[in-house]
PDB file of C-alpha atoms in Angstrom:
ATOM      1  CA  MET A   1    -104.019  -5.993  69.588  1.00  0.00           C
ATOM      2  CA  SER A   2    -103.797  -3.929  66.381  1.00  0.00           C
ATOM      3  CA  TRP A   3    -100.972  -3.062  64.085  1.00  0.00           C
ATOM      4  CA  LEU A   4    -101.151   0.491  65.423  1.00  0.00           C
ATOM      5  CA  ARG A   5    -100.415  -0.612  68.985  1.00  0.00           C
ATOM      6  CA  THR A   6     -97.706  -2.856  67.665  1.00  0.00           C
ATOM      7  CA  LEU A   7     -95.886   0.282  66.540  1.00  0.00           C
ATOM      8  CA  THR A   8     -95.473   1.354  70.167  1.00  0.00           C
ATOM      9  CA  ARG A   9     -93.514  -1.759  71.089  1.00  0.00           C
ATOM     10  CA  THR A  10     -89.885  -1.495  71.968  1.00  0.00           C
ATOM     11  CA  ASP A  11     -88.794  -4.560  69.949  1.00  0.00           C
ATOM     12  CA  ASN A  12     -87.738  -3.667  66.447  1.00  0.00           C
ATOM     13  CA  GLU A  13     -88.919  -6.982  64.986  1.00  0.00           C
ATOM     14  CA  SER A  14     -92.634  -6.259  65.562  1.00  0.00           C
ATOM     15  CA  ARG A  15     -92.421  -2.744  64.173  1.00  0.00           C
ATOM     16  CA  GLU A  16     -90.463  -3.938  61.178  1.00  0.00           C
ATOM     17  CA  LEU A  17     -93.164  -6.533  60.528  1.00  0.00           C
ATOM     18  CA  VAL A  18     -95.835  -3.818  60.417  1.00  0.00           C
ATOM     19  CA  VAL A  19     -93.772  -1.580  58.156  1.00  0.00           C
ATOM     20  CA  THR A  20     -92.891  -4.456  55.837  1.00  0.00           C
ATOM     21  CA  THR A  21     -96.554  -5.484  55.547  1.00  0.00           C
ATOM     22  CA  SER A  22     -97.579  -1.932  54.628  1.00  0.00           C
ATOM     23  CA  ARG A  23     -94.745  -1.616  52.126  1.00  0.00           C
ATOM     24  CA  ASN A  24     -95.698  -4.882  50.432  1.00  0.00           C
ATOM     25  CA  LEU A  25     -99.332  -3.763  50.251  1.00  0.00           C
ATOM     26  CA  ILE A  26     -98.331  -0.477  48.611  1.00  0.00           C
ATOM     27  CA  PHE A  27     -96.157  -2.302  46.086  1.00  0.00           C
ATOM     28  CA  ILE A  28     -98.892  -4.829  45.273  1.00  0.00           C
ATOM     29  CA  VAL A  29    -101.656  -2.258  44.781  1.00  0.00           C
ATOM     30  CA  GLY A  30     -99.358   0.087  42.874  1.00  0.00           C
ATOM     31  CA  GLY A  31     -98.109  -2.760  40.691  1.00  0.00           C
ATOM     32  CA  LEU A  32    -101.644  -3.978  39.927  1.00  0.00           C
ATOM     33  CA  TYR A  33    -102.707  -0.455  38.997  1.00  0.00           C
ATOM     34  CA  MET A  34     -99.748  -0.017  36.640  1.00  0.00           C
ATOM     35  CA  MET A  35    -100.581  -3.329  34.974  1.00  0.00           C
ATOM     36  CA  TRP A  36    -104.174  -2.129  34.560  1.00  0.00           C
ATOM     37  CA  HIS A  37    -102.933   1.191  33.170  1.00  0.00           C
ATOM     38  CA  PHE A  38    -100.846  -0.443  30.434  1.00  0.00           C
ATOM     39  CA  VAL A  39    -103.547  -2.979  29.550  1.00  0.00           C
ATOM     40  CA  ALA A  40    -106.266  -0.312  29.422  1.00  0.00           C
ATOM     41  CA  THR A  41    -104.286   2.263  27.434  1.00  0.00           C
ATOM     42  CA  LEU A  42    -103.047  -0.332  24.953  1.00  0.00           C
ATOM     43  CA  THR A  43    -106.311  -2.231  24.556  1.00  0.00           C
ATOM     44  CA  TRP A  44    -108.813   0.640  24.701  1.00  0.00           C
ATOM     45  CA  PRO A  45    -106.792   3.729  23.791  1.00  0.00           C
ATOM     46  CA  ARG A  46    -109.844   5.815  22.796  1.00  0.00           C
ATOM     47  CA  THR A  47    -111.405   5.325  26.222  1.00  0.00           C
ATOM     48  CA  PHE A  48    -108.425   5.487  28.571  1.00  0.00           C
ATOM     49  CA  SER A  49    -105.771   7.486  26.737  1.00  0.00           C
ATOM     50  CA  PRO A  50    -104.923  10.131  27.776  1.00  0.00           C
ATOM     51  CA  SER A  51    -107.688  10.463  30.396  1.00  0.00           C
ATOM     52  CA  LEU A  52    -106.191   7.728  32.585  1.00  0.00           C
ATOM     53  CA  TRP A  53    -102.831   9.468  32.910  1.00  0.00           C
ATOM     54  CA  GLY A  54    -104.104  11.858  35.569  1.00  0.00           C
ATOM     55  CA  SER A  55    -104.995   8.975  37.895  1.00  0.00           C
ATOM     56  CA  THR A  56    -101.715   7.221  37.054  1.00  0.00           C
ATOM     57  CA  LEU A  57     -99.586  10.236  37.892  1.00  0.00           C
ATOM     58  CA  LEU A  58    -101.504  10.665  41.137  1.00  0.00           C
ATOM     59  CA  MET A  59    -100.943   6.986  41.938  1.00  0.00           C
ATOM     60  CA  LEU A  60     -97.194   7.235  41.259  1.00  0.00           C
ATOM     61  CA  ALA A  61     -96.855  10.337  43.421  1.00  0.00           C
ATOM     62  CA  MET A  62     -98.865   8.710  46.192  1.00  0.00           C
ATOM     63  CA  VAL A  63     -96.724   5.534  46.114  1.00  0.00           C
ATOM     64  CA  ILE A  64     -93.444   7.478  46.222  1.00  0.00           C
ATOM     65  CA  VAL A  65     -94.538   9.779  49.053  1.00  0.00           C
ATOM     66  CA  SER A  66     -95.984   6.906  51.100  1.00  0.00           C
ATOM     67  CA  LEU A  67     -92.829   4.835  50.794  1.00  0.00           C
ATOM     68  CA  GLN A  68     -90.694   7.814  51.777  1.00  0.00           C
ATOM     69  CA  LEU A  69     -92.767   8.461  54.913  1.00  0.00           C
ATOM     70  CA  LEU A  70     -93.253   4.839  55.901  1.00  0.00           C
ATOM     71  CA  GLU A  71     -90.151   4.325  58.047  1.00  0.00           C
ATOM     72  CA  LYS A  72     -90.258   7.451  60.223  1.00  0.00           C
ATOM     73  CA  HIS A  73     -93.871   8.673  59.910  1.00  0.00           C
ATOM     74  CA  TYR A  74     -95.974   5.558  59.629  1.00  0.00           C
ATOM     75  CA  LEU A  75     -99.427   7.065  60.336  1.00  0.00           C
ATOM     76  CA  LEU A  76     -98.812   9.986  57.992  1.00  0.00           C
ATOM     77  CA  ALA A  77     -97.772   7.539  55.271  1.00  0.00           C
ATOM     78  CA  GLN A  78    -101.004   5.572  55.761  1.00  0.00           C
ATOM     79  CA  ALA A  79    -103.052   8.796  55.635  1.00  0.00           C
ATOM     80  CA  VAL A  80    -101.385   9.744  52.342  1.00  0.00           C
ATOM     81  CA  TRP A  81    -101.867   6.231  50.969  1.00  0.00           C
ATOM     82  CA  LEU A  82    -105.510   5.699  51.887  1.00  0.00           C
ATOM     83  CA  GLY A  83    -106.472   9.302  51.166  1.00  0.00           C
ATOM     84  CA  GLY A  84    -104.770   9.088  47.794  1.00  0.00           C
ATOM     85  CA  LEU A  85    -106.689   5.922  46.907  1.00  0.00           C
ATOM     86  CA  VAL A  86    -109.970   7.646  47.794  1.00  0.00           C
ATOM     87  CA  ALA A  87    -108.998  10.626  45.646  1.00  0.00           C
ATOM     88  CA  ILE A  88    -108.048   8.401  42.698  1.00  0.00           C
ATOM     89  CA  ILE A  89    -111.354   6.500  42.859  1.00  0.00           C
ATOM     90  CA  PHE A  90    -113.447   9.677  43.012  1.00  0.00           C
ATOM     91  CA  GLU A  91    -111.335  11.284  40.261  1.00  0.00           C
ATOM     92  CA  ALA A  92    -111.865   8.241  38.019  1.00  0.00           C
ATOM     93  CA  TYR A  93    -115.620   8.352  38.685  1.00  0.00           C
ATOM     94  CA  ALA A  94    -115.718  12.055  37.834  1.00  0.00           C
ATOM     95  CA  VAL A  95    -113.851  11.418  34.565  1.00  0.00           C
ATOM     96  CA  TYR A  96    -115.584   8.256  33.320  1.00  0.00           C
ATOM     97  CA  LEU A  97    -119.014   8.667  35.030  1.00  0.00           C
ATOM     98  CA  ARG A  98    -119.169   4.965  35.776  1.00  0.00           C
ATOM     99  CA  PRO A  99    -120.695   4.349  39.242  1.00  0.00           C
ATOM    100  CA  GLU A 100    -119.153   0.884  39.322  1.00  0.00           C
ATOM    101  CA  ILE A 101    -115.806   2.571  39.924  1.00  0.00           C
ATOM    102  CA  LEU A 102    -116.984   3.699  43.370  1.00  0.00           C
ATOM    103  CA  LEU A 103    -117.468   0.075  44.340  1.00  0.00           C
ATOM    104  CA  MET A 104    -113.682  -0.099  44.616  1.00  0.00           C
ATOM    105  CA  LEU A 105    -114.079   1.933  47.826  1.00  0.00           C
ATOM    106  CA  VAL A 106    -115.192  -1.244  49.580  1.00  0.00           C
ATOM    107  CA  PHE A 107    -111.596  -2.534  49.495  1.00  0.00           C
ATOM    108  CA  LEU A 108    -110.250   0.407  51.499  1.00  0.00           C
ATOM    109  CA  PRO A 109    -111.570  -0.784  54.911  1.00  0.00           C
ATOM    110  CA  LEU A 110    -109.972  -4.160  54.219  1.00  0.00           C
ATOM    111  CA  MET A 111    -106.590  -2.500  53.649  1.00  0.00           C
ATOM    112  CA  ALA A 112    -107.113  -0.137  56.593  1.00  0.00           C
ATOM    113  CA  ILE A 113    -107.773  -2.967  59.071  1.00  0.00           C
ATOM    114  CA  VAL A 114    -104.433  -4.476  58.084  1.00  0.00           C
ATOM    115  CA  THR A 115    -102.391  -1.274  58.164  1.00  0.00           C
ATOM    116  CA  VAL A 116    -103.921   0.989  60.859  1.00  0.00           C
ATOM    117  CA  GLY A 117    -106.168  -1.286  62.909  1.00  0.00           C
ATOM    118  CA  LEU A 118    -109.791  -1.022  63.961  1.00  0.00           C
ATOM    119  CA  GLY A 119    -109.691   2.664  64.919  1.00  0.00           C
ATOM    120  CA  GLY A 120    -108.234   3.688  61.573  1.00  0.00           C
ATOM    121  CA  THR A 121    -110.727   1.469  59.757  1.00  0.00           C
ATOM    122  CA  LEU A 122    -113.675   3.182  61.434  1.00  0.00           C
ATOM    123  CA  PHE A 123    -112.274   6.567  60.431  1.00  0.00           C
ATOM    124  CA  VAL A 124    -111.903   5.410  56.816  1.00  0.00           C
ATOM    125  CA  PHE A 125    -115.408   3.941  56.825  1.00  0.00           C
ATOM    126  CA  PHE A 126    -117.111   7.108  58.085  1.00  0.00           C
ATOM    127  CA  SER A 127    -114.998   9.199  55.719  1.00  0.00           C
ATOM    128  CA  ILE A 128    -116.168   7.119  52.738  1.00  0.00           C
ATOM    129  CA  VAL A 129    -119.810   7.279  53.871  1.00  0.00           C
ATOM    130  CA  GLY A 130    -119.569  11.050  54.278  1.00  0.00           C
ATOM    131  CA  LEU A 131    -117.927  11.585  50.903  1.00  0.00           C
ATOM    132  CA  VAL A 132    -120.369   9.345  49.060  1.00  0.00           C
ATOM    133  CA  ASN A 133    -123.345  11.136  50.582  1.00  0.00           C
ATOM    134  CA  PHE A 134    -122.215  14.766  50.533  1.00  0.00           C
ATOM    135  CA  LEU A 135    -119.938  15.201  47.503  1.00  0.00           C
ATOM    136  CA  PRO A 136    -122.809  14.739  45.003  1.00  0.00           C
ATOM    137  CA  GLU A 137    -124.841  17.333  46.911  1.00  0.00           C
ATOM    138  CA  LEU A 138    -121.969  19.817  46.569  1.00  0.00           C
ATOM    139  CA  ASP A 139    -121.805  19.179  42.798  1.00  0.00           C
ATOM    140  CA  ILE A 140    -118.198  18.055  43.138  1.00  0.00           C
ATOM    141  CA  ILE A 141    -119.004  14.683  41.544  1.00  0.00           C
ATOM    142  CA  PRO A 142    -122.055  13.594  39.576  1.00  0.00           C
ATOM    143  CA  ALA A 143    -124.991  12.145  41.509  1.00  0.00           C
ATOM    144  CA  LEU A 144    -124.928   8.401  42.119  1.00  0.00           C
ATOM    145  CA  PRO A 145    -127.642   6.112  40.769  1.00  0.00           C
ATOM    146  CA  PRO A 146    -130.076   4.723  43.373  1.00  0.00           C
ATOM    147  CA  GLY A 147    -128.684   1.799  45.349  1.00  0.00           C
ATOM    148  CA  TYR A 148    -124.983   2.493  44.817  1.00  0.00           C
ATOM    149  CA  ILE A 149    -124.619   4.439  48.034  1.00  0.00           C
ATOM    150  CA  ALA A 150    -126.151   1.562  49.991  1.00  0.00           C
ATOM    151  CA  GLY A 151    -123.961  -0.881  48.055  1.00  0.00           C
ATOM    152  CA  VAL A 152    -120.800   1.055  48.934  1.00  0.00           C
ATOM    153  CA  VAL A 153    -121.792   1.325  52.611  1.00  0.00           C
ATOM    154  CA  LEU A 154    -122.750  -2.339  52.939  1.00  0.00           C
ATOM    155  CA  GLY A 155    -119.643  -3.401  51.025  1.00  0.00           C
ATOM    156  CA  CYS A 156    -117.409  -1.357  53.334  1.00  0.00           C
ATOM    157  CA  ILE A 157    -119.104  -2.908  56.385  1.00  0.00           C
ATOM    158  CA  PHE A 158    -118.668  -6.412  54.987  1.00  0.00           C
ATOM    159  CA  THR A 159    -115.017  -5.995  54.026  1.00  0.00           C
ATOM    160  CA  GLY A 160    -114.283  -4.261  57.342  1.00  0.00           C
ATOM    161  CA  PHE A 161    -115.728  -7.108  59.415  1.00  0.00           C
ATOM    162  CA  PHE A 162    -114.175  -9.685  57.115  1.00  0.00           C
ATOM    163  CA  GLY A 163    -110.727  -8.087  57.428  1.00  0.00           C
ATOM    164  CA  TRP A 164    -111.123  -7.667  61.181  1.00  0.00           C
ATOM    165  CA  GLY A 165    -111.990 -11.350  61.594  1.00  0.00           C
ATOM    166  CA  LEU A 166    -108.941 -12.409  59.616  1.00  0.00           C
ATOM    167  CA  SER A 167    -106.488  -9.901  61.016  1.00  0.00           C
ATOM    168  CA  ASN A 168    -107.573 -10.374  64.639  1.00  0.00           C
ATOM    169  CA  ASN A 169    -106.609 -14.056  64.642  1.00  0.00           C
ATOM    170  CA  LEU A 170    -103.496 -13.312  62.649  1.00  0.00           C
ATOM    171  CA  LEU A 171    -102.417 -10.547  65.009  1.00  0.00           C
ATOM    172  CA  SER A 172    -103.082 -12.741  68.035  1.00  0.00           C
ATOM    173  CA  ALA A 173    -100.876 -15.442  66.536  1.00  0.00           C
ATOM    174  CA  ILE A 174     -98.192 -12.901  65.689  1.00  0.00           C
ATOM    175  CA  ASP A 175     -98.392 -11.425  69.171  1.00  0.00           C
ATOM    176  CA  ALA A 176     -97.959 -14.878  70.724  1.00  0.00           C
ATOM    177  CA  ALA A 177     -95.093 -15.635  68.361  1.00  0.00           C
ATOM    178  CA  ALA A 178     -93.437 -12.316  69.234  1.00  0.00           C
ATOM    179  CA  TYR A 179     -93.812 -13.075  72.955  1.00  0.00           C
ATOM    180  CA  HIS A 180     -92.235 -16.523  72.601  1.00  0.00           C
ATOM    181  CA  PHE A 181     -89.521 -15.078  70.384  1.00  0.00           C
ATOM    182  CA  ASN A 182     -88.675 -12.446  72.993  1.00  0.00           C
ATOM    183  CA  GLU A 183     -88.665 -15.112  75.718  1.00  0.00           C
ATOM    184  CA  ALA A 184     -86.374 -17.286  73.614  1.00  0.00           C
ATOM    185  CA  ARG A 185     -84.074 -14.330  73.011  1.00  0.00           C
ATOM    186  CA  ARG A 186     -84.051 -13.524  76.742  1.00  0.00           C
ATOM    187  CA  LEU A 187     -83.193 -17.139  77.559  1.00  0.00           C
ATOM    188  CA  LEU A 188     -80.495 -17.055  74.909  1.00  0.00           C
ATOM    189  CA  ASP A 189     -79.025 -13.914  76.464  1.00  0.00           C
ATOM    190  CA  ASP A 190     -79.123 -15.583  79.893  1.00  0.00           C
ATOM    191  CA  THR A 191     -77.431 -18.640  78.450  1.00  0.00           C
ATOM    192  CA  ARG A 192     -74.727 -16.507  76.877  1.00  0.00           C
ATOM    193  CA  ARG A 193     -74.204 -14.649  80.153  1.00  0.00           C
ATOM    194  CA  HIS A 194     -73.998 -17.919  82.089  1.00  0.00           C
ATOM    195  CA  ARG A 195     -71.608 -19.311  79.515  1.00  0.00           C
ATOM    196  CA  ALA A 196     -69.421 -16.234  79.955  1.00  0.00           C
ATOM    197  CA  GLU A 197     -69.509 -16.724  83.730  1.00  0.00           C
ATOM    198  CA  VAL A 198     -68.591 -20.386  83.317  1.00  0.00           C
ATOM    199  CA  ALA A 199     -65.753 -19.378  81.000  1.00  0.00           C
ATOM    200  CA  VAL A 200     -64.453 -16.965  83.651  1.00  0.00           C
ATOM    201  CA  MET A 201     -64.723 -19.689  86.295  1.00  0.00           C
ATOM    202  CA  LEU A 202     -62.860 -22.143  84.071  1.00  0.00           C
ATOM    203  CA  LYS A 203     -60.183 -19.550  83.452  1.00  0.00           C
ATOM    204  CA  ASP A 204     -59.844 -18.940  87.195  1.00  0.00           C
ATOM    205  CA  ARG A 205     -59.728 -22.693  87.788  1.00  0.00           C
ATOM    206  CA  ASN A 206     -57.008 -23.123  85.174  1.00  0.00           C
ATOM    207  CA  GLN A 207     -55.062 -20.286  86.735  1.00  0.00           C
ATOM    208  CA  ALA A 208     -55.480 -21.850  90.181  1.00  0.00           C
ATOM    209  CA  ASN A 209     -54.356 -25.225  88.809  1.00  0.00           C
ATOM    210  CA  TYR A 210     -51.322 -23.556  87.277  1.00  0.00           C
ATOM    211  CA  GLN A 211     -50.477 -21.863  90.565  1.00  0.00           C
ATOM    212  CA  LEU A 212     -51.004 -25.157  92.409  1.00  0.00           C
ATOM    213  CA  GLU A 213     -48.703 -26.902  89.982  1.00  0.00           C
ATOM    214  CA  ARG A 214     -46.089 -24.216  90.510  1.00  0.00           C
ATOM    215  CA  VAL A 215     -46.435 -24.616  94.298  1.00  0.00           C
ATOM    216  CA  ASN A 216     -46.041 -28.395  93.934  1.00  0.00           C
ATOM    217  CA  GLN A 217     -42.919 -27.865  91.869  1.00  0.00           C
ATOM    218  CA  MET A 218     -41.544 -25.504  94.505  1.00  0.00           C
ATOM    219  CA  LEU A 219     -42.398 -28.008  97.244  1.00  0.00           C
ATOM    220  CA  ASN A 220     -40.652 -30.800  95.336  1.00  0.00           C
ATOM    221  CA  TYR A 221     -37.620 -28.577  94.875  1.00  0.00           C
ATOM    222  CA  ALA A 222     -37.651 -27.658  98.566  1.00  0.00           C
ATOM    223  CA  ARG A 223     -37.960 -31.321  99.516  1.00  0.00           C
ATOM    224  CA  ARG A 224     -35.009 -32.239  97.313  1.00  0.00           C
ATOM    225  CA  ARG A 225     -33.002 -29.420  98.838  1.00  0.00           C
ATOM    226  CA  ALA A 226     -33.990 -30.619 102.320  1.00  0.00           C
ATOM    227  CA  ASP A 227     -32.901 -34.156 101.472  1.00  0.00           C
ATOM    228  CA  GLU A 228     -29.599 -32.855 100.169  1.00  0.00           C
ATOM    229  CA  ALA A 229     -29.191 -30.738 103.299  1.00  0.00           C
ATOM    230  CA  ARG A 230     -29.950 -33.760 105.492  1.00  0.00           C
ATOM    231  CA  ILE A 231     -27.355 -35.823 103.635  1.00  0.00           C
ATOM    232  CA  ASP A 232     -24.829 -33.002 103.968  1.00  0.00           C
ATOM    233  CA  ARG A 233     -25.677 -32.722 107.674  1.00  0.00           C
ATOM    234  CA  ASP A 234     -25.140 -36.464 108.202  1.00  0.00           C
ATOM    235  CA  ARG A 235     -21.843 -36.287 106.386  1.00  0.00           C
ATOM    236  CA  PHE A 236     -20.822 -33.284 108.446  1.00  0.00           C
ATOM    237  CA  VAL A 237     -21.803 -34.985 111.684  1.00  0.00           C
ATOM    238  CA  LEU A 238     -19.873 -38.140 110.714  1.00  0.00           C
ATOM    239  CA  ALA A 239     -16.836 -36.107 109.786  1.00  0.00           C
ATOM    240  CA  VAL A 240     -16.956 -34.016 112.938  1.00  0.00           C
ATOM    241  CA  SER A 241     -17.547 -37.008 115.181  1.00  0.00           C
ATOM    242  CA  HIS A 242     -14.653 -38.823 113.540  1.00  0.00           C
ATOM    243  CA  GLU A 243     -12.353 -35.845 113.954  1.00  0.00           C
ATOM    244  CA  LEU A 244     -13.409 -35.452 117.597  1.00  0.00           C
ATOM    245  CA  ARG A 245     -13.198 -39.137 118.476  1.00  0.00           C
ATOM    246  CA  SER A 246      -9.520 -39.489 117.545  1.00  0.00           C
ATOM    247  CA  PRO A 247      -8.132 -36.875 119.995  1.00  0.00           C
ATOM    248  CA  LEU A 248     -10.700 -37.819 122.600  1.00  0.00           C
ATOM    249  CA  ASN A 249      -9.578 -41.434 122.391  1.00  0.00           C
ATOM    250  CA  PHE A 250      -5.979 -40.299 123.006  1.00  0.00           C
ATOM    251  CA  ILE A 251      -7.141 -38.198 125.943  1.00  0.00           C
ATOM    252  CA  LEU A 252      -9.206 -41.124 127.234  1.00  0.00           C
ATOM    253  CA  GLY A 253      -6.308 -43.531 126.888  1.00  0.00           C
ATOM    254  CA  PHE A 254      -3.786 -41.366 128.708  1.00  0.00           C
ATOM    255  CA  SER A 255      -6.264 -40.266 131.352  1.00  0.00           C
ATOM    256  CA  ASP A 256      -7.276 -43.919 131.891  1.00  0.00           C
ATOM    257  CA  LEU A 257      -3.663 -44.889 132.262  1.00  0.00           C
ATOM    258  CA  MET A 258      -3.019 -42.025 134.676  1.00  0.00           C
ATOM    259  CA  VAL A 259      -6.123 -42.804 136.751  1.00  0.00           C
ATOM    260  CA  ASN A 260      -5.885 -46.585 136.823  1.00  0.00           C
ATOM    261  CA  SER A 261      -2.062 -46.993 136.691  1.00  0.00           C
ATOM    262  CA  PRO A 262      -0.575 -43.804 138.126  1.00  0.00           C
ATOM    263  CA  GLU A 263       2.619 -45.586 139.044  1.00  0.00           C
ATOM    264  CA  THR A 264       3.402 -45.768 135.328  1.00  0.00           C
ATOM    265  CA  TYR A 265       4.503 -42.147 135.486  1.00  0.00           C
ATOM    266  CA  ALA A 266       5.637 -41.850 139.111  1.00  0.00           C
ATOM    267  CA  PRO A 267       4.808 -43.207 142.541  1.00  0.00           C
ATOM    268  CA  ALA A 268       1.585 -41.757 143.936  1.00  0.00           C
ATOM    269  CA  GLN A 269       3.353 -40.036 146.840  1.00  0.00           C
ATOM    270  CA  GLU A 270       5.489 -38.120 144.356  1.00  0.00           C
ATOM    271  CA  TRP A 271       2.482 -36.614 142.487  1.00  0.00           C
ATOM    272  CA  PRO A 272       1.740 -33.034 143.268  1.00  0.00           C
ATOM    273  CA  LEU A 273      -1.159 -32.433 145.601  1.00  0.00           C
ATOM    274  CA  GLY A 274      -4.507 -32.407 143.756  1.00  0.00           C
ATOM    275  CA  LEU A 275      -3.097 -33.584 140.400  1.00  0.00           C
ATOM    276  CA  TYR A 276      -4.608 -37.050 140.692  1.00  0.00           C
ATOM    277  CA  ASP A 277      -8.042 -35.572 141.425  1.00  0.00           C
ATOM    278  CA  ASP A 278      -7.767 -33.322 138.363  1.00  0.00           C
ATOM    279  CA  VAL A 279      -6.795 -36.280 136.196  1.00  0.00           C
ATOM    280  CA  GLN A 280      -9.866 -38.186 137.451  1.00  0.00           C
ATOM    281  CA  GLU A 281     -12.089 -35.184 136.564  1.00  0.00           C
ATOM    282  CA  ILE A 282     -10.534 -35.072 133.082  1.00  0.00           C
ATOM    283  CA  TYR A 283     -11.202 -38.792 132.713  1.00  0.00           C
ATOM    284  CA  ARG A 284     -14.883 -38.468 133.732  1.00  0.00           C
ATOM    285  CA  SER A 285     -15.479 -35.387 131.524  1.00  0.00           C
ATOM    286  CA  ARG A 286     -13.884 -37.106 128.556  1.00  0.00           C
ATOM    287  CA  ARG A 287     -16.156 -40.167 128.934  1.00  0.00           C
ATOM    288  CA  HIS A 288     -19.172 -37.910 129.222  1.00  0.00           C
ATOM    289  CA  LEU A 289     -18.143 -35.932 126.052  1.00  0.00           C
ATOM    290  CA  LEU A 290     -17.493 -39.172 124.151  1.00  0.00           C
ATOM    291  CA  GLY A 291     -20.964 -40.412 125.081  1.00  0.00           C
ATOM    292  CA  LEU A 292     -22.521 -37.194 123.683  1.00  0.00           C
ATOM    293  CA  ILE A 293     -20.613 -37.561 120.428  1.00  0.00           C
TER     294      ILE A 293
END
C-alpha cells in the first residue's frame, strides 16, 4: 500500500500521518536550502551573490504554495513541490553551468516514493529522463558532458528502488499498526457502549430496589395496621360479648326458674295456655345464643 492510497482512507489518523510526513519533508528540504543559501552567499559572495537569489525566491514561493495546498489538495501540492525542485535544479545548472548540480535530481525519486508512492515516482523518473535528454536539444539548457545523463538515470533508478524498499516495509508496518489501532478503538467503543448499558441496568436495578423497599415499608405498615385492627377487633368482641352476657344471664336465670320451678310464680294450672311452652322456647333460644357468644 502506498501513501497515495492511504489518502483515500476514511480514518483521519492515516491521512494526517501522510500530510505530516510531507510537511516535515518540505520544511527539512527548505530549511537545508536556506542554510546553504546563507553559507554560500556569505562565504563565496562573488560566485553566489546575487545569482543565487533567483533560486532562493523560487524555493520560498514553492514552499509557501505547497504548504498552503497540502491540507486540501495534497496531489497538487506534491506536483508544485516536486516540479519546483526540478525547476530550481535546472535553473541552477543554467546559471552556474556545473553538471554536478543535475546529480541532485537523483534525490527526487526518493522523495517521491515517500510522498506520492510508486506511481508518482515512475512519473517523476520518466519526467527527469525526458528533461535531461530533450532540454539540451532544444537549447533551453547547455548540453551535458558525456556520462552525466547515464549517471542521472542510474542514480534515479537506484534511489527509487532504495526508497521503495524502505518505504514498502515502513508502510506495511504502518498499515498493520493502523489496523490494530482501529480495532483497539472499535473495542474501546464497544466497551464504552457496554459500560453505558451496564450503567443503565444498574440504575434500573437501583430503582427497582428502591421500589421494593417502598413496597416492603408499605407492607410493614399494612401489617402493623392489621395487627392494630385485630387487637381492636378482639377488644370489641370482648366488650360486646360482655355486654351481651349480662342481660342474657338474667334472661337465662329467670327463664330457668320459670321452666324448672314454675310454681315460684303461680301454680301450673293457673298459667295461661301456651305460656309455659313459650317460656321453654325462650330458655332454649337463650342457651343457644349464649353458646354462640
